[in-house]
PDB file of C-alpha atoms in Angstrom:
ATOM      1  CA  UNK A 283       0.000   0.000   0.000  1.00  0.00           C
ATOM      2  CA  UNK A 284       1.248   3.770  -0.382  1.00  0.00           C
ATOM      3  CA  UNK A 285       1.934   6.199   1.767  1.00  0.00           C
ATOM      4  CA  UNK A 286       2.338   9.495   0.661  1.00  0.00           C
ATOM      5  CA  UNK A 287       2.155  10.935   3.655  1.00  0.00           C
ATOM      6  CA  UNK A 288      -0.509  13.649   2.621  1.00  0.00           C
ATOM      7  CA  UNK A 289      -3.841  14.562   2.911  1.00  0.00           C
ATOM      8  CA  UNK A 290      -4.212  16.268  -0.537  1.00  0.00           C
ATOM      9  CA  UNK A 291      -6.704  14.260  -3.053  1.00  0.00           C
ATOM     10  CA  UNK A 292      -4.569  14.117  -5.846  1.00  0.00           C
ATOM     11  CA  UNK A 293      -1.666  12.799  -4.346  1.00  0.00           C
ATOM     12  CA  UNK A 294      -4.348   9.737  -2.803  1.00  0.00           C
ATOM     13  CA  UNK A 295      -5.697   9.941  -6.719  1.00  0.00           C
ATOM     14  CA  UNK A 296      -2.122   8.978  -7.909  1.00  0.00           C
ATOM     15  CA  UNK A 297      -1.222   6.705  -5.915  1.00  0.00           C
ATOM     16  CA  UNK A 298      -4.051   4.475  -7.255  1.00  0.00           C
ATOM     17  CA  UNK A 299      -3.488   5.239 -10.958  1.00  0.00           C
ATOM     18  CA  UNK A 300      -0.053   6.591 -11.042  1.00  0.00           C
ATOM     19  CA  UNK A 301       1.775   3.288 -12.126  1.00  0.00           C
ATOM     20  CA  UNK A 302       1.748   3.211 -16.299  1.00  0.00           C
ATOM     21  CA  UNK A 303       0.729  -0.670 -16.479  1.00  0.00           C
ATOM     22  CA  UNK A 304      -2.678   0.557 -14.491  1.00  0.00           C
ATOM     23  CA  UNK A 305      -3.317   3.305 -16.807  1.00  0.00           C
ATOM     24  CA  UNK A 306      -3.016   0.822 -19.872  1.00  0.00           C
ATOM     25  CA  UNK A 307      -4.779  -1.769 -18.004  1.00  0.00           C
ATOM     26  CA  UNK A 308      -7.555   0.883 -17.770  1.00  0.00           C
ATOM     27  CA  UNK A 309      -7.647   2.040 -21.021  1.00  0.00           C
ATOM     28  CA  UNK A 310      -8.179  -1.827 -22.513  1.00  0.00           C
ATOM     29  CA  UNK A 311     -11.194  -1.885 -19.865  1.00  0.00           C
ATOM     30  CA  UNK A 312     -12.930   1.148 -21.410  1.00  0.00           C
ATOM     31  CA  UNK A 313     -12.095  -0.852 -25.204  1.00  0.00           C
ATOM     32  CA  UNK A 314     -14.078  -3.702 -23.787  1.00  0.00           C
ATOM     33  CA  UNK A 315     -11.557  -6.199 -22.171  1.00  0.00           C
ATOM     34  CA  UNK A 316     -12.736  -8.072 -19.463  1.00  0.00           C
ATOM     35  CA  UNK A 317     -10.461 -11.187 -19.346  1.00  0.00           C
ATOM     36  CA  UNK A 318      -7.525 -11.843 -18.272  1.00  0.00           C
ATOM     37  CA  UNK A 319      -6.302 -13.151 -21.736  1.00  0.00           C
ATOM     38  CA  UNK A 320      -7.459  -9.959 -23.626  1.00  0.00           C
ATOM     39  CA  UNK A 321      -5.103  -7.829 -21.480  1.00  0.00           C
ATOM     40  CA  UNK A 322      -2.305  -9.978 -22.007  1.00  0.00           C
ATOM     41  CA  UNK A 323      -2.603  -9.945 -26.086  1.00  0.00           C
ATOM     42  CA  UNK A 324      -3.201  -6.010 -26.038  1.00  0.00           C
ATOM     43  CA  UNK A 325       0.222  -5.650 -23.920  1.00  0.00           C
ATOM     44  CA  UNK A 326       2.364  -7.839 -24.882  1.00  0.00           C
ATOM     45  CA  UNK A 327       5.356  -6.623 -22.939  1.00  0.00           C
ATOM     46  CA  UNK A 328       3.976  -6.833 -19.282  1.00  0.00           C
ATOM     47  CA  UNK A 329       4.638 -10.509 -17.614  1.00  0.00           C
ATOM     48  CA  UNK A 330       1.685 -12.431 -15.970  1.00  0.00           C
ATOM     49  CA  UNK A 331       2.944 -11.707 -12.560  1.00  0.00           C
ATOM     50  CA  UNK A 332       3.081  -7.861 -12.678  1.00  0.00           C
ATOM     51  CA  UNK A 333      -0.397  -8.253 -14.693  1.00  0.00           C
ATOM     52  CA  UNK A 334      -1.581 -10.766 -12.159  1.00  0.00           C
ATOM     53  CA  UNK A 335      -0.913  -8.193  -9.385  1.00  0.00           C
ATOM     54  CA  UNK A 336      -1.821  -5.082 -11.385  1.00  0.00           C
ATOM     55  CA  UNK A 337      -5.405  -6.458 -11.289  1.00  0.00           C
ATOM     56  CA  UNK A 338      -5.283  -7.535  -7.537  1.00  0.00           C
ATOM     57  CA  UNK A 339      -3.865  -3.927  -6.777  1.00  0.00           C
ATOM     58  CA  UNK A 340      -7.025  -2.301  -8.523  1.00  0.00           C
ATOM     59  CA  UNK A 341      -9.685  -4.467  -7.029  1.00  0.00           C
ATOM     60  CA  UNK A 342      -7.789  -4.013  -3.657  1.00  0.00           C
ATOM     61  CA  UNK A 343      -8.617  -0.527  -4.366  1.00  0.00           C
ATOM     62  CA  UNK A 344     -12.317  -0.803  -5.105  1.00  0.00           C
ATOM     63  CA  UNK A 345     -11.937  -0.152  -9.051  1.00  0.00           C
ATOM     64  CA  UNK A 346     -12.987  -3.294 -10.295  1.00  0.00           C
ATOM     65  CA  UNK A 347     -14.549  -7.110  -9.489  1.00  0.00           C
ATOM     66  CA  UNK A 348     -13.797  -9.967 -10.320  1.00  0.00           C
ATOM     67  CA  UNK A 349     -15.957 -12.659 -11.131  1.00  0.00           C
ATOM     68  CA  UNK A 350     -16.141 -16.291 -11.589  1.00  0.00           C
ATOM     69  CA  UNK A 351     -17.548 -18.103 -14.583  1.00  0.00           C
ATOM     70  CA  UNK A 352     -18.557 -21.564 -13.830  1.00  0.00           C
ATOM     71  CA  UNK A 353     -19.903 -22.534 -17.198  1.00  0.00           C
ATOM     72  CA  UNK A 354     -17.194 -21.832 -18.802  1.00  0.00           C
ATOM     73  CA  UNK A 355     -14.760 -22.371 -15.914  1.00  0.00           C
ATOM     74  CA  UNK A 356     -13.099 -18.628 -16.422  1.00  0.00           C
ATOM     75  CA  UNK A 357     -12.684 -15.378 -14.767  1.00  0.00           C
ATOM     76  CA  UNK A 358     -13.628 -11.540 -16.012  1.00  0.00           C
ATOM     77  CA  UNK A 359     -12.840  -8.310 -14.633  1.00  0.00           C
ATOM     78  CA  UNK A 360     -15.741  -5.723 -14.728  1.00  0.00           C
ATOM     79  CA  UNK A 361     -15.155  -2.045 -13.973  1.00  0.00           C
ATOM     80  CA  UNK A 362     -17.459  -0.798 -10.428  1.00  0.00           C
ATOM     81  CA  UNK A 363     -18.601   2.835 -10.362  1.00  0.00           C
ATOM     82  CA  UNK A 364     -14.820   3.623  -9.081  1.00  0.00           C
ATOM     83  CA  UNK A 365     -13.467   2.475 -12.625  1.00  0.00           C
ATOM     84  CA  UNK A 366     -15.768   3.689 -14.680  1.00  0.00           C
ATOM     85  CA  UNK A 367     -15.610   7.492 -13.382  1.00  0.00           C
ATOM     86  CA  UNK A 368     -11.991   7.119 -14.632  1.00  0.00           C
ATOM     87  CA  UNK A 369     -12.725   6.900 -18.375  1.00  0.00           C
ATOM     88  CA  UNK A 370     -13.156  11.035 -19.251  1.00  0.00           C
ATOM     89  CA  UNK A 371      -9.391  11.444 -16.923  1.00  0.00           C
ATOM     90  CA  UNK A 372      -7.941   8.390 -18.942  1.00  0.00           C
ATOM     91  CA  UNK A 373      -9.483  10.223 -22.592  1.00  0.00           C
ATOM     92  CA  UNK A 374      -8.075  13.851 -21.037  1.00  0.00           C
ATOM     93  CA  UNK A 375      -4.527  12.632 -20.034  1.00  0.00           C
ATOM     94  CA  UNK A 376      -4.101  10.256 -23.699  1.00  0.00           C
ATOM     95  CA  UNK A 377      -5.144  13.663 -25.754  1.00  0.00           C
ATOM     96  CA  UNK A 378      -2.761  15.705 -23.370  1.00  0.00           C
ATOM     97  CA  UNK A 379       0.188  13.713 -24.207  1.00  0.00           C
ATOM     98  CA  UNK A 380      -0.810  13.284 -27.619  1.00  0.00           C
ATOM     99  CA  UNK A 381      -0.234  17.199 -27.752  1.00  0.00           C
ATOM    100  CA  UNK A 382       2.626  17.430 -25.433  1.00  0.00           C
ATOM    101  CA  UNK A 383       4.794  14.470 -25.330  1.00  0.00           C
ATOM    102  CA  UNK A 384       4.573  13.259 -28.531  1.00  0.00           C
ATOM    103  CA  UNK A 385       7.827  14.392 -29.978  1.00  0.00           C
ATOM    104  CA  UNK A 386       9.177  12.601 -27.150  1.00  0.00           C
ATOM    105  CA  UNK A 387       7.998   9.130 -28.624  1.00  0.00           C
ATOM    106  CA  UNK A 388      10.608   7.470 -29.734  1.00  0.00           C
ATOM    107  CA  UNK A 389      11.219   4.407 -32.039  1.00  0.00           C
ATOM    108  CA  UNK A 390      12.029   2.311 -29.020  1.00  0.00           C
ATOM    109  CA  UNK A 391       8.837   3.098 -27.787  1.00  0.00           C
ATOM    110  CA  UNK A 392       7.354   1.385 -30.308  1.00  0.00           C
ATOM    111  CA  UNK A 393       6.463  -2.679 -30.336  1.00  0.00           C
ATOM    112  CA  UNK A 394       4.744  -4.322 -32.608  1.00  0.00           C
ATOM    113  CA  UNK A 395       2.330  -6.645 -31.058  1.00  0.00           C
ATOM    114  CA  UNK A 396       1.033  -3.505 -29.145  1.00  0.00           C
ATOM    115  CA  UNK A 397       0.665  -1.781 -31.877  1.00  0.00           C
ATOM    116  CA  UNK A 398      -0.829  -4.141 -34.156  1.00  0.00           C
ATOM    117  CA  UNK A 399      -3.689  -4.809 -31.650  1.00  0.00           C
ATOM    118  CA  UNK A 400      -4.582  -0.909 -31.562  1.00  0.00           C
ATOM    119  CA  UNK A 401      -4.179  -1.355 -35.416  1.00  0.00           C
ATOM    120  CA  UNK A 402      -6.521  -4.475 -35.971  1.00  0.00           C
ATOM    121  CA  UNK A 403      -9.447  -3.088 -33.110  1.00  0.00           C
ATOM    122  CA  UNK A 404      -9.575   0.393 -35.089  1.00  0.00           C
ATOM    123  CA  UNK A 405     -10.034  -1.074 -38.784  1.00  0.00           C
ATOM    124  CA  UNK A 406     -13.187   0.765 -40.074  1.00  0.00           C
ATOM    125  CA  UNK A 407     -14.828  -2.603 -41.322  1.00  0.00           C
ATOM    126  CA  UNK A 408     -17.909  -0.416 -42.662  1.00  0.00           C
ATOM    127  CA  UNK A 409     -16.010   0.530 -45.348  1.00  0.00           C
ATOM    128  CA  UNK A 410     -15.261  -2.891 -46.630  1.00  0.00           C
ATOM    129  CA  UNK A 411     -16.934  -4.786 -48.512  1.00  0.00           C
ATOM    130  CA  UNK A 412     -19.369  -7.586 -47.558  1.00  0.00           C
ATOM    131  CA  UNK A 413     -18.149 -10.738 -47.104  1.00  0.00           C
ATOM    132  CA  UNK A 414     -14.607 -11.501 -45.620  1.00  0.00           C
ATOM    133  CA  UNK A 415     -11.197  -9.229 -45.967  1.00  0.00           C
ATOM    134  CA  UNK A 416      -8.351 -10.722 -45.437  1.00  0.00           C
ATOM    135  CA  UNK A 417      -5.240  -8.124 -44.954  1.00  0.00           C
ATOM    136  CA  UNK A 418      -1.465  -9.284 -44.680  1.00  0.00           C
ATOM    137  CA  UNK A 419       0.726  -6.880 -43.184  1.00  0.00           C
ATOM    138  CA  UNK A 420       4.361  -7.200 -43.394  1.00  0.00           C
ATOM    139  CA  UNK A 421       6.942  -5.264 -41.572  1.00  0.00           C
ATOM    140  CA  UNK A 422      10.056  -4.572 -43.469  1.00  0.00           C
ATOM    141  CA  UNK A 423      12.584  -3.283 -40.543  1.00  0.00           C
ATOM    142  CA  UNK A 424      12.170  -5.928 -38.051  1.00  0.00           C
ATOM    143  CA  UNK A 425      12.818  -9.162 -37.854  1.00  0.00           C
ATOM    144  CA  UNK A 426      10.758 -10.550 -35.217  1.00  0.00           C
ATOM    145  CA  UNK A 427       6.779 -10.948 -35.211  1.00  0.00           C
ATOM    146  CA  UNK A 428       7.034  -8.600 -38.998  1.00  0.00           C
ATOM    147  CA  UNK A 429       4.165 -10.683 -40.270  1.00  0.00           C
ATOM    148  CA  UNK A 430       0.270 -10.285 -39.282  1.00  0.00           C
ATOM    149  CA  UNK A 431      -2.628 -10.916 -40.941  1.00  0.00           C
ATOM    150  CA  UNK A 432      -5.983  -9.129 -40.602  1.00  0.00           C
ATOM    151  CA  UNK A 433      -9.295 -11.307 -40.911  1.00  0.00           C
ATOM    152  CA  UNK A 434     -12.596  -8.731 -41.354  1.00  0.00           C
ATOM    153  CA  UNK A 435     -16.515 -10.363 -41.200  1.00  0.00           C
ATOM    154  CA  UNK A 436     -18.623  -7.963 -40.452  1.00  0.00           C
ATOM    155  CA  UNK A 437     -17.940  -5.893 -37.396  1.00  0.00           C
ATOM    156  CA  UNK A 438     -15.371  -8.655 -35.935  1.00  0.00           C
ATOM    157  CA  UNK A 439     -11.364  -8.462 -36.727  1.00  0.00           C
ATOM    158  CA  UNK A 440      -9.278 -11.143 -35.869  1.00  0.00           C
ATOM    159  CA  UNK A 441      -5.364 -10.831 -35.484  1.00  0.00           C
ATOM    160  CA  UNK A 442      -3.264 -13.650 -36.615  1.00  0.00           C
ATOM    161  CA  UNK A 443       0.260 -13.855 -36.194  1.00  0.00           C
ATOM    162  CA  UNK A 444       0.532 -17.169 -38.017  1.00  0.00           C
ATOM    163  CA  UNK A 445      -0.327 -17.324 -41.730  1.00  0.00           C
ATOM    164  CA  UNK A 446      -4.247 -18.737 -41.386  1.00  0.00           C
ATOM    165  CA  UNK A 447      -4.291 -20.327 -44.721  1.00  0.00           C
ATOM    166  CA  UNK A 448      -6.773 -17.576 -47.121  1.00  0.00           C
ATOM    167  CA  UNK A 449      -6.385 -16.069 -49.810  1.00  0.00           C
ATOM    168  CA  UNK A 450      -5.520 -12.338 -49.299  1.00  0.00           C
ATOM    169  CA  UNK A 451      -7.454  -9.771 -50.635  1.00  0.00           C
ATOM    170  CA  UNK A 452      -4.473  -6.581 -49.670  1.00  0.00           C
ATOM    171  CA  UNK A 453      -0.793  -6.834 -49.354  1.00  0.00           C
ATOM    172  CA  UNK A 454       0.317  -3.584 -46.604  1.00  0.00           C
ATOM    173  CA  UNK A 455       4.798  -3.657 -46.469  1.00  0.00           C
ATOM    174  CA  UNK A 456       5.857  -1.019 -44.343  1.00  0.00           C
ATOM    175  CA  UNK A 457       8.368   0.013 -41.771  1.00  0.00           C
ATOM    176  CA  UNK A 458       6.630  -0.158 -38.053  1.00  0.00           C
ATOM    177  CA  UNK A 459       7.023   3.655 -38.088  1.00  0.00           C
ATOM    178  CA  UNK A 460       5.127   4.368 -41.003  1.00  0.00           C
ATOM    179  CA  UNK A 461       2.166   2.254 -40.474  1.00  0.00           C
ATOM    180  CA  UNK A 462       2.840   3.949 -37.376  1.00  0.00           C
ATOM    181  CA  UNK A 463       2.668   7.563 -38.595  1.00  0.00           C
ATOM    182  CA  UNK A 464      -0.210   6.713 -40.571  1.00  0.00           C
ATOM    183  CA  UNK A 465      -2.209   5.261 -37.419  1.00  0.00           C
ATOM    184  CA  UNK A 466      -1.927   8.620 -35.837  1.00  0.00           C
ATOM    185  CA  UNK A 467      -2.718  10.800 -38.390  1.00  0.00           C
ATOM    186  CA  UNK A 468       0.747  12.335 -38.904  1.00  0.00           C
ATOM    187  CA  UNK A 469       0.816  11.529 -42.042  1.00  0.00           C
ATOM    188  CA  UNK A 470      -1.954   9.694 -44.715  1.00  0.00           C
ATOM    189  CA  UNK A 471      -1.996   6.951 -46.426  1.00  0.00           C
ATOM    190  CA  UNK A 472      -1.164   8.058 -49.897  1.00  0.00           C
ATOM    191  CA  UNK A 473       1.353  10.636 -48.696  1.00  0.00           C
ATOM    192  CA  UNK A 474       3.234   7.626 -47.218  1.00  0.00           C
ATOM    193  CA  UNK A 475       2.841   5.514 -49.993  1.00  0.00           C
ATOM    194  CA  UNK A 476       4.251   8.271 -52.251  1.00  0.00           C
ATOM    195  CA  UNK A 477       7.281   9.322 -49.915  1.00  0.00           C
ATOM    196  CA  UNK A 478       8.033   6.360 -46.716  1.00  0.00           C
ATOM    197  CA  UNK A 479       7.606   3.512 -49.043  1.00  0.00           C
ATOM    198  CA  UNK A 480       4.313   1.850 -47.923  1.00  0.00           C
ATOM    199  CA  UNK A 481       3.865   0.040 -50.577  1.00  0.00           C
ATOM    200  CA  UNK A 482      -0.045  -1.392 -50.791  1.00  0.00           C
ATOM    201  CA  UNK A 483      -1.191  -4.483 -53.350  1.00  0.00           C
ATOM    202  CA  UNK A 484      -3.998  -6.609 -54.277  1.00  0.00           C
ATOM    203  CA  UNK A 485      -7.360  -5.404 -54.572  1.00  0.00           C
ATOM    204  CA  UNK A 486      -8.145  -2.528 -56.475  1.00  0.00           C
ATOM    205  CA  UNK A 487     -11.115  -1.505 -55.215  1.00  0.00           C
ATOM    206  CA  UNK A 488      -9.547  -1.661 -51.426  1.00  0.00           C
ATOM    207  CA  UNK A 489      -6.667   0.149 -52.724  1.00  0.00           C
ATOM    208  CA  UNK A 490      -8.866   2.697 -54.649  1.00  0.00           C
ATOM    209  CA  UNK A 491     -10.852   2.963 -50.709  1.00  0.00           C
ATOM    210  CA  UNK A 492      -8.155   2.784 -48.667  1.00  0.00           C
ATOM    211  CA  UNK A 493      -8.133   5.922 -47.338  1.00  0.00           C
ATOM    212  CA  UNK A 494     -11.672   5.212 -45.834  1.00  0.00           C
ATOM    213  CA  UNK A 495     -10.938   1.870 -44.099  1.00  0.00           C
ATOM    214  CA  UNK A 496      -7.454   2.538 -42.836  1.00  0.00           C
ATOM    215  CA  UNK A 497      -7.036   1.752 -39.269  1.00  0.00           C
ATOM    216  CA  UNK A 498      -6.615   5.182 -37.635  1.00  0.00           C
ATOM    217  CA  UNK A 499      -6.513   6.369 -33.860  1.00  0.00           C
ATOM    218  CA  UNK A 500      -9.220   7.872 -32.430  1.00  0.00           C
ATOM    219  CA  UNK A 501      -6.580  10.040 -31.351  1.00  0.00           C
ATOM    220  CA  UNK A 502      -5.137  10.968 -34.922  1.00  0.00           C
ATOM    221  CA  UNK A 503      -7.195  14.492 -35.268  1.00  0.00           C
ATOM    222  CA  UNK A 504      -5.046  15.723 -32.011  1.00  0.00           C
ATOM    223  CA  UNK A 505      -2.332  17.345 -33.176  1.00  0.00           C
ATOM    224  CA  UNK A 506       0.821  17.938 -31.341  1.00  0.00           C
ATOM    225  CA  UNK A 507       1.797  21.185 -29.652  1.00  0.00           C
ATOM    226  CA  UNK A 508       5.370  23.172 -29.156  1.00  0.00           C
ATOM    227  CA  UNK A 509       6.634  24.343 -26.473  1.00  0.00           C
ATOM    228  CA  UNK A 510       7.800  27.965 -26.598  1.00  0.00           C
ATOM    229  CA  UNK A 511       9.369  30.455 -25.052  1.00  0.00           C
ATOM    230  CA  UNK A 512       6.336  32.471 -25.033  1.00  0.00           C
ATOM    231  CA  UNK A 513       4.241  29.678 -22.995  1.00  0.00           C
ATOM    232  CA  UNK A 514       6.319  29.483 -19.749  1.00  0.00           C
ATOM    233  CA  UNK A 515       5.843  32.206 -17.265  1.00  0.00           C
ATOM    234  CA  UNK A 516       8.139  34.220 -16.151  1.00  0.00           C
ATOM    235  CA  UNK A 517       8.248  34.815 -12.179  1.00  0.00           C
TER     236      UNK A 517
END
């Protein structure tokens, strides 16, 4: 348990969602994870144990249940009235450091399972055809998990790492931070494809639409700001 050692809400406030694996954890409860398998293939890079006690720590702390499934012999996580008055702070503090700390992002901070989950979850499937899509995606600057494959029906995307065996209807090859770039609206799709080497083929009429399906951030409209002299204060 903390201890700050003050009486001032928002120190209490942060030591409940000050640690970054809590304020992810969050953020893939308010995009509909409820199992402990769904927050383990939307962050790849946090181990069972930390996740394991991430989850204890917030239920400890009255912002979510947990429940048992007997039928199907599993557990969920649900938000309580705690977790849910968290979403408009989480959706504040994502579009302030959209603004403000993203010139700080850095290549390192990107990973590609991460990001490929954000990718597959925001695919506009309205704006593809009926029927099934099938989308291969192949990264062309790393060596490791480069290859991922999209499966669209409907409103449901699936995310395979291993080849499932259709045909594929679009061919995406891109360095992670261009598909990147793209995801957050720095830059669109047929900018990159013209100057960072996306390079898109396969069906014409999803490469003549692309630019209405593409995976984008619900973030990608906030633009980043600059810090000037002008902004800070002078005592």
């Amino acid at each position: 348990m903390n201890n700050s050692g003050s009486l001032c809400p928002a120190v209490k406030a942060a030591d409940m969602i000050g640690d970054r694996w809590i304020l992810l954890i969050l953020r893939e409860f308010f995009m509909g994870a409820s199992r402990y398998k769904d927050f383990q293939s939307a962050l790849p890079r946090i181990s069972p144990t930390v996740l394991s006690n991430r989850l204890k720590q917030m239920e400890t702390n009255g912002m979510i249940i947990k429940k048992s499934n007997a039928s199907e012999k599993s557990t969920e996580y649900h938000l309580t009235r705690c977790g849910r008055e968290l979403a408009p702070l989480i959706d504040q503090m994502s579009r302030w450091g959209l603004r403000w700390a993203r010139r700080r992002i850095r290549d390192e901070d990107l990973d590609a399972g991460s990001f490929m989950w954000d990718f597959h979850r925001s695919l506009k499937t309205e704006e593809l055809p009926d029927g099934e899509t099938v989308i291969s995606v192949n990264f062309s600057d790393i060596e490791t998990h480069n290859r991922w494959w999209l499966i669209a029906q409907a409103d449901t995307v699936d995310l395979c790492t291993d080849d499932p065996g259709k045909d594929v209807d679009l061919y995406i090859s891109s360095s992670l931070a261009a598909l990147a770039e793209i995801w957050m609206g720095d830059i669109g799709i047929r900018d990159a494809m013209d100057e960072d080497g996306v390079m898109i083929t396969g069906s014409s009429h999803l490469m003549r639409t692309i630019s209405s399906w593409i995976p984008q951030s619900r973030y990608a409209k906030v633009r980043p700001k600059r810090i000037i002299d002008d902004d800070v204060a002078v005592p």
